[in-house]
Short mmCIF file of N, CA and C and ligand atoms in Angstrom, two decimals:
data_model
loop_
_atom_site.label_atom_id
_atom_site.label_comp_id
_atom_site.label_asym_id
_atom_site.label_seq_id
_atom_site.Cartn_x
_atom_site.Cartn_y
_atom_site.Cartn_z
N UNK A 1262 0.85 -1.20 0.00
CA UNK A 1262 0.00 0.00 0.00
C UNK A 1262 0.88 1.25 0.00
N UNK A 1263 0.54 1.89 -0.92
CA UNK A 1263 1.33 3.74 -0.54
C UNK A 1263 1.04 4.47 0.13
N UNK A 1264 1.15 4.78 1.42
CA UNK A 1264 1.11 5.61 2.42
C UNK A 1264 1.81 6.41 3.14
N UNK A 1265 1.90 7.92 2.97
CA UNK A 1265 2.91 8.40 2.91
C UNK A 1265 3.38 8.19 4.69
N UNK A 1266 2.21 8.57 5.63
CA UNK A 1266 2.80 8.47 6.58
C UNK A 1266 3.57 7.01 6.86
N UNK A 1267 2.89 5.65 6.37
CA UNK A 1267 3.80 4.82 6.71
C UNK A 1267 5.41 4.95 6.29
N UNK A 1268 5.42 5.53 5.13
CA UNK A 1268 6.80 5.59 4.23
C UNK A 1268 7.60 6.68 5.32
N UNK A 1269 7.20 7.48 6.13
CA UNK A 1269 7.74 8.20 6.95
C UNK A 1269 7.84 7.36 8.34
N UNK A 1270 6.88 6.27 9.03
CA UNK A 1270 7.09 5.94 9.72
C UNK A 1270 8.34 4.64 9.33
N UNK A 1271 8.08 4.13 8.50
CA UNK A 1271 9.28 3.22 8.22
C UNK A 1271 11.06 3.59 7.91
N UNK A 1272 11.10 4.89 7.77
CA UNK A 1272 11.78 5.87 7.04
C UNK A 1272 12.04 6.07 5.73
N UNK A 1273 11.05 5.47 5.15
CA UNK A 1273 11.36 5.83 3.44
C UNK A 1273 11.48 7.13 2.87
N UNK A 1274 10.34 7.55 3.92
CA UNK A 1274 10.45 9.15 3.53
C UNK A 1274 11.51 9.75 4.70
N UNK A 1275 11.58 10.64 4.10
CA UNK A 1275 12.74 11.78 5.69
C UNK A 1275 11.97 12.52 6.52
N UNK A 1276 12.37 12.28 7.68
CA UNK A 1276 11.21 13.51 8.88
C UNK A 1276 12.46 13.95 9.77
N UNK A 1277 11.52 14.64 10.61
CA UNK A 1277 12.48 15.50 11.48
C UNK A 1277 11.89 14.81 12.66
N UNK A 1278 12.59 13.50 13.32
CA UNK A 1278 11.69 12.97 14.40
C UNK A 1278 11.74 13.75 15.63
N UNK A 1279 10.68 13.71 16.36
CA UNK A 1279 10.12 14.36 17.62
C UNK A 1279 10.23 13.27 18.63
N UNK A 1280 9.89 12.10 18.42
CA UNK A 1280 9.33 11.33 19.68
C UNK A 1280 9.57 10.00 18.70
N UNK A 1281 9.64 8.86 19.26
CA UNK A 1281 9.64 7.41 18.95
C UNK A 1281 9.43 6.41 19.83
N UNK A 1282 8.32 5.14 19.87
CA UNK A 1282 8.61 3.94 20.55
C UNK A 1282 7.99 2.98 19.79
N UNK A 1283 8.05 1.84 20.37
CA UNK A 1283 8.02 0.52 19.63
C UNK A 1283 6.47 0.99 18.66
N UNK A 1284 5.51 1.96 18.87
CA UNK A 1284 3.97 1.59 18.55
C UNK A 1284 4.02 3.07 17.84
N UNK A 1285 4.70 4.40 17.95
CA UNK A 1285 4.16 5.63 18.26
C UNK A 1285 5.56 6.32 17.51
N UNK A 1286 5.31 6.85 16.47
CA UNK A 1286 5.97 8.14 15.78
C UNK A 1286 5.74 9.57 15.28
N UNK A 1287 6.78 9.99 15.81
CA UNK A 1287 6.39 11.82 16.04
C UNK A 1287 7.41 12.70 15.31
N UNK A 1288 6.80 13.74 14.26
CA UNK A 1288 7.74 14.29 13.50
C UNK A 1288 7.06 15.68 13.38
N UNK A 1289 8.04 16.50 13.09
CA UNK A 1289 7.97 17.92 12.65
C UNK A 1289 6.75 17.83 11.17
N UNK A 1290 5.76 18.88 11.40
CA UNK A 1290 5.05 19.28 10.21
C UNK A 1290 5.74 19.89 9.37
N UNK A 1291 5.20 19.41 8.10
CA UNK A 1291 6.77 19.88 6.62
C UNK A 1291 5.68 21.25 6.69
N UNK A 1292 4.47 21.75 7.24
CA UNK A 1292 3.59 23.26 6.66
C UNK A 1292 2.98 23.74 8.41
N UNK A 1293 4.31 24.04 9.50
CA UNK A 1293 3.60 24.18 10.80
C UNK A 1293 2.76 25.43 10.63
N UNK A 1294 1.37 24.97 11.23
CA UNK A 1294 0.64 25.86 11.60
C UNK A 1294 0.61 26.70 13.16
N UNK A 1295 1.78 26.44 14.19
CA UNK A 1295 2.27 27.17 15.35
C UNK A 1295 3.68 26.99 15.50
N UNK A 1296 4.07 27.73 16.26
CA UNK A 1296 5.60 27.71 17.02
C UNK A 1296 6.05 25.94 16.58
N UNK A 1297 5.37 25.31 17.30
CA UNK A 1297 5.16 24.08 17.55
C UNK A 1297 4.38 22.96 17.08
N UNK A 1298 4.47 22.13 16.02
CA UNK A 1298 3.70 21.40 15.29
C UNK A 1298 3.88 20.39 14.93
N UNK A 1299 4.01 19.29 15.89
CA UNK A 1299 4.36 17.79 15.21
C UNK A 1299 3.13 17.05 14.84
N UNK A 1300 3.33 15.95 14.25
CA UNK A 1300 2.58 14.97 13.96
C UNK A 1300 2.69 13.39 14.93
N UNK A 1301 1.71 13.08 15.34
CA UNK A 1301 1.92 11.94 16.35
C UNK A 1301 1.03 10.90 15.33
N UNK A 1302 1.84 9.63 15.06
CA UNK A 1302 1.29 8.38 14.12
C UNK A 1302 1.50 7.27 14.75
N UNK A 1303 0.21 6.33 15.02
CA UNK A 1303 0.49 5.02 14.94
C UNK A 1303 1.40 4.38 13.66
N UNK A 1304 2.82 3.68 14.50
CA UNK A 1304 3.45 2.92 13.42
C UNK A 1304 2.71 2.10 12.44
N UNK A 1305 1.69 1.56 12.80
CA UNK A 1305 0.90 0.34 12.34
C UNK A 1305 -0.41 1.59 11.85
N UNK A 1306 -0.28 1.04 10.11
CA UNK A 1306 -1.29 1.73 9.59
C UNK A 1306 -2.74 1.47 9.76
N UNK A 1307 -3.75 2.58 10.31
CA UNK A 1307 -5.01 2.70 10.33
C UNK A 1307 -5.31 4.38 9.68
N UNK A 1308 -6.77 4.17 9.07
CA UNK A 1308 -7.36 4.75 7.88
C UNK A 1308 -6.82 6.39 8.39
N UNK A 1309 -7.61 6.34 9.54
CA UNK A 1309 -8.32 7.59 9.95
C UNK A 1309 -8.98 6.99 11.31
N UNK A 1310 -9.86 8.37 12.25
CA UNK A 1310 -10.28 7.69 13.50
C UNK A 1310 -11.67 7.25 13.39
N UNK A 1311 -11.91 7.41 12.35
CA UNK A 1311 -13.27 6.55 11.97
C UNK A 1311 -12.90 4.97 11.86
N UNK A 1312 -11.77 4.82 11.65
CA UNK A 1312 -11.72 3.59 11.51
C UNK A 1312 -10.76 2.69 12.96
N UNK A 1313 -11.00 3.67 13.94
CA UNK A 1313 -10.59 2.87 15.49
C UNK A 1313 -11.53 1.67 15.67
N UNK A 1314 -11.16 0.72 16.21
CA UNK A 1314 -11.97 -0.41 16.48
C UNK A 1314 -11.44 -1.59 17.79
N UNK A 1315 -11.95 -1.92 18.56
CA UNK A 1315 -11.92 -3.42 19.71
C UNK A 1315 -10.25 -3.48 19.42
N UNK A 1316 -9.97 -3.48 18.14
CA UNK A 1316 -8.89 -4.68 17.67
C UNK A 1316 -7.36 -3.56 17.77
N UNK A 1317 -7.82 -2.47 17.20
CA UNK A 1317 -6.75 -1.38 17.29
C UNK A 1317 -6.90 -0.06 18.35
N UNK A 1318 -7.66 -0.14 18.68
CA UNK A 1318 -7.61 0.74 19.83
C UNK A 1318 -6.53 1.02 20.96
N UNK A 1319 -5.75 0.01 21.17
CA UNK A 1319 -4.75 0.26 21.86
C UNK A 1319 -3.57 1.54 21.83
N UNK A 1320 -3.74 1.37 20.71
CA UNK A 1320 -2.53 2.43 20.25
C UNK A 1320 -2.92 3.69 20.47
N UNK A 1321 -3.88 3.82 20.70
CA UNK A 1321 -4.42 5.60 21.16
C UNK A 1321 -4.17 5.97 22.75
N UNK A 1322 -4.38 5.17 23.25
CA UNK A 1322 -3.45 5.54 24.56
C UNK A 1322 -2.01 5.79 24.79
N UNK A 1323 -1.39 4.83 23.67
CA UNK A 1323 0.17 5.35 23.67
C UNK A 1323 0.57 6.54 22.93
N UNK A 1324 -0.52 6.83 22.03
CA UNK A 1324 -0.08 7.89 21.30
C UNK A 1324 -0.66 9.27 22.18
N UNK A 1325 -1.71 9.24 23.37
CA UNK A 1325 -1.86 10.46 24.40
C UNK A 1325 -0.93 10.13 25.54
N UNK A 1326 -0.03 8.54 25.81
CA UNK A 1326 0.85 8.95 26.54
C UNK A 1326 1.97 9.41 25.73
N UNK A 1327 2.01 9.44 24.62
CA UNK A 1327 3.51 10.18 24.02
C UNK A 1327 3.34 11.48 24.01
N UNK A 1328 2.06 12.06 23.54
CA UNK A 1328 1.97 13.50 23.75
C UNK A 1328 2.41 13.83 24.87
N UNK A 1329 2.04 13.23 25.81
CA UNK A 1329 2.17 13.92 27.20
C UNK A 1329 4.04 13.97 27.76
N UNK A 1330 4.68 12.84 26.85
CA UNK A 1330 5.89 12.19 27.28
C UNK A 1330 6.96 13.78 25.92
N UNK A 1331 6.17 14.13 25.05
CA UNK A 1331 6.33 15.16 23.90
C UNK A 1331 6.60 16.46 24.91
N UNK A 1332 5.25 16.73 25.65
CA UNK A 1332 4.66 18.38 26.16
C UNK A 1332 6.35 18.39 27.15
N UNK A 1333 6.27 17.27 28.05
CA UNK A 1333 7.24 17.55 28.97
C UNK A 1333 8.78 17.53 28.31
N UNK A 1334 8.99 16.91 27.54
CA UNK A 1334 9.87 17.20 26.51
C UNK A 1334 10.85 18.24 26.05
N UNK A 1335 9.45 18.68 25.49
CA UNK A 1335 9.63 20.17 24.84
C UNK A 1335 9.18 21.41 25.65
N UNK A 1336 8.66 21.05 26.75
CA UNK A 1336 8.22 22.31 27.58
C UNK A 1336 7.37 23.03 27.23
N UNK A 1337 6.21 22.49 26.97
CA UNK A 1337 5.32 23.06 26.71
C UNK A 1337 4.18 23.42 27.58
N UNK A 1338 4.86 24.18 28.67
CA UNK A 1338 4.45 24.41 30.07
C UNK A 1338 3.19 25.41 29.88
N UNK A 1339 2.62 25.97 28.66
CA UNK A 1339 1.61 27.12 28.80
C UNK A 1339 0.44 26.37 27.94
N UNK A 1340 0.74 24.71 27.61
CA UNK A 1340 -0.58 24.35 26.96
C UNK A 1340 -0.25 23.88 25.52
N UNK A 1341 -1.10 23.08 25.13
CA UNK A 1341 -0.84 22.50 23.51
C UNK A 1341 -2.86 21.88 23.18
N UNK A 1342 -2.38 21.70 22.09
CA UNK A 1342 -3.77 21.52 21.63
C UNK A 1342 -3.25 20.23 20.51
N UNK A 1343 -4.40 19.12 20.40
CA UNK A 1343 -4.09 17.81 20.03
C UNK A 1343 -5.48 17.79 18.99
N UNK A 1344 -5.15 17.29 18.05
CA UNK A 1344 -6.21 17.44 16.85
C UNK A 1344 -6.18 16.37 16.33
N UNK A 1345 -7.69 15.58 15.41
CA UNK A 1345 -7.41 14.73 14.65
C UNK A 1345 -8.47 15.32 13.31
N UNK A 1346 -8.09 15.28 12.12
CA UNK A 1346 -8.89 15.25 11.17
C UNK A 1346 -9.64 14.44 10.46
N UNK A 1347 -10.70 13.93 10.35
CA UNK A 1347 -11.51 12.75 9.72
C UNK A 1347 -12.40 12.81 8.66
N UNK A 1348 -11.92 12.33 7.22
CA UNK A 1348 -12.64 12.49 6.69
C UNK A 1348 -12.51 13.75 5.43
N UNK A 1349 -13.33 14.04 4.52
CA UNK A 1349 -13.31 14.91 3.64
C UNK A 1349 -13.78 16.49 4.35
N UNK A 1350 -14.78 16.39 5.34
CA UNK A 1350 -15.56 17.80 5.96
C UNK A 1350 -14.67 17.88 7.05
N UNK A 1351 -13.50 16.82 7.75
CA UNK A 1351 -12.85 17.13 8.71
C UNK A 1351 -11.29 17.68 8.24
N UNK A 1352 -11.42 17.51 6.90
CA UNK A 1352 -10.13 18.42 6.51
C UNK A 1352 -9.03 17.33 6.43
N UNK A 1353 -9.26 16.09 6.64
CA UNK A 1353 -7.94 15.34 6.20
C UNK A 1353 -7.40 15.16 4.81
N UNK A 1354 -6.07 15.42 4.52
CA UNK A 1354 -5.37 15.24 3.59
C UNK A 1354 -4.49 13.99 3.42
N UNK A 1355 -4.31 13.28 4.56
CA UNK A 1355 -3.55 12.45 4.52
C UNK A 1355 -4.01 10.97 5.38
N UNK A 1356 -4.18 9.95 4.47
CA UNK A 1356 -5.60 8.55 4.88
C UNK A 1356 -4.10 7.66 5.74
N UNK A 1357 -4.07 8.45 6.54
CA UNK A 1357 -2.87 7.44 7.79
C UNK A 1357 -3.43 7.88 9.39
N UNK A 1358 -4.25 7.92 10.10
CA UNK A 1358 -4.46 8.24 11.52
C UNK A 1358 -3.42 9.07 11.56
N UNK A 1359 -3.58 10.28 12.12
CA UNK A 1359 -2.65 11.43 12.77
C UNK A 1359 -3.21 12.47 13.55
N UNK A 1360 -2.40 12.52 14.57
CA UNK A 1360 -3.26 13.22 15.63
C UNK A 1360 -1.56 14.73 15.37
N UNK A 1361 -2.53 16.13 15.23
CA UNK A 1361 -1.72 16.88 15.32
C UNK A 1361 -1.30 17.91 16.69
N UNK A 1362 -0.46 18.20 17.15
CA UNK A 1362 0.49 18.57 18.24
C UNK A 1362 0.44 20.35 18.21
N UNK A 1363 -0.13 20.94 18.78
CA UNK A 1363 0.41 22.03 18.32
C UNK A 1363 0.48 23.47 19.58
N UNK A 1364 1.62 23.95 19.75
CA UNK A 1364 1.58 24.58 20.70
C UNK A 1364 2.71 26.01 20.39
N UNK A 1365 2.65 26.84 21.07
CA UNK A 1365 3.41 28.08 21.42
C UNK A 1365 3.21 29.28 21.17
N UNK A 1366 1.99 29.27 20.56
CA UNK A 1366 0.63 30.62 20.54
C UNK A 1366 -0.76 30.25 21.44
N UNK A 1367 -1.40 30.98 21.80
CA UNK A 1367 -2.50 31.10 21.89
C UNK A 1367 -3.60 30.10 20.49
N UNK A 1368 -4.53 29.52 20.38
CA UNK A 1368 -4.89 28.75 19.57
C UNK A 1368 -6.49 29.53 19.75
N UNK A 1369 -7.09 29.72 18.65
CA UNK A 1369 -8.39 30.29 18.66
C UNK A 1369 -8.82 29.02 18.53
N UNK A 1370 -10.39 29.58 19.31
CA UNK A 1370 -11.71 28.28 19.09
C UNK A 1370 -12.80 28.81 19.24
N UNK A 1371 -13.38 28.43 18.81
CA UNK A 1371 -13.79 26.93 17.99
C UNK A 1371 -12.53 27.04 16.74
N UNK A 1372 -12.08 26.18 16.08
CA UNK A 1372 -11.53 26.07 14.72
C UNK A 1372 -12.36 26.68 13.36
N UNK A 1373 -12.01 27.19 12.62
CA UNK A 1373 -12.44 27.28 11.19
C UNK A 1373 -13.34 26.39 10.95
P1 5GP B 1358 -4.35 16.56 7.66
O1 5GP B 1358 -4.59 17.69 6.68
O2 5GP B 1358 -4.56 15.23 6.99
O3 5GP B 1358 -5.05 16.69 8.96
O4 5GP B 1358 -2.83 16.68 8.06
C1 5GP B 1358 -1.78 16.29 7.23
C2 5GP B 1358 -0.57 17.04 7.71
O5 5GP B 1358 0.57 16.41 7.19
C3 5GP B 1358 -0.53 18.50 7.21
O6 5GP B 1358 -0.43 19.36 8.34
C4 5GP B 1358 0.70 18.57 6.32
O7 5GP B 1358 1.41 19.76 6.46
C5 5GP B 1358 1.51 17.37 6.82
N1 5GP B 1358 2.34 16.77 5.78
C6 5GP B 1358 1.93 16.43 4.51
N2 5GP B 1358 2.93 15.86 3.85
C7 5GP B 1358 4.00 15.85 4.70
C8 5GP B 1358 5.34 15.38 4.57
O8 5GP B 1358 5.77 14.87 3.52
N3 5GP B 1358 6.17 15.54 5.64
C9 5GP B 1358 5.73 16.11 6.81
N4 5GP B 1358 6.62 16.22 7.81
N5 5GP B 1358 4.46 16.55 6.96
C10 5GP B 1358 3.62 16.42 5.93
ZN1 ZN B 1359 -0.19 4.32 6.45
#
């Protein structure tokens, strides 16, 4: 299958890694939208979070304990904001689960 994030999680592609463990990969956004903008990916490819299920669900806990293992990291002592996009109306561009990282402004909300 061609998937870019897998080709980045495997290293086919080049990233700027942030974070790594056996389940959970974290890299610099190639278009940051804050100070601060990684990407957090299950190694093991799933669609999008529409497609969490019984069987793969696990991996979403390691990927909010890596954020958290990320914030302290990088010091992101004033707050970060964790995003997922789903879907065509949720703005995803890229069919690999990715939860985005983003911190070191103020973040307006609701979103666009
Ligand atoms: P989405 O729009 O699917 O929520 O998020 C996809 C994200 O992946 C975007 O923020 C985009 O900038 C980022 N992205 C797309 N292609 C690449 C790439 O080749 N390398 C990196 N590091 N980020 C990418
Ligand atoms: Zn993939």
């Amino acid at each position: 299958m061609d998937c870019l994030f897998c080709s980045i999680a495997n290293g086919t592609v080049p990233s700027t890694k942030i974070y790594e463990n056996e389940s959970v990969y974290a890299f610099a956004d190639i278009d940051p939208q804050a100070p601060f903008h990684c990407i957090i990916i299950p190694k093991a490819h799933i669609d999008s979070a529409a497609a969490i299920n019984k069987e793969n669900s696990a991996v979403i806990a390691k990927i909010f304990e890596a954020a958290a293992e990320i914030a302290r990291e990088q010091k992101l002592e004033n707050g970060f904001r964790i995003v997922t996009n789903c879907g065509r109306d949720g703005g995803q561009t890229v069919g690999h689960l990715h939860f985005h990282m983003l911190a070191g402004r103020l973040l307006a909300w609701p979103p666009g």
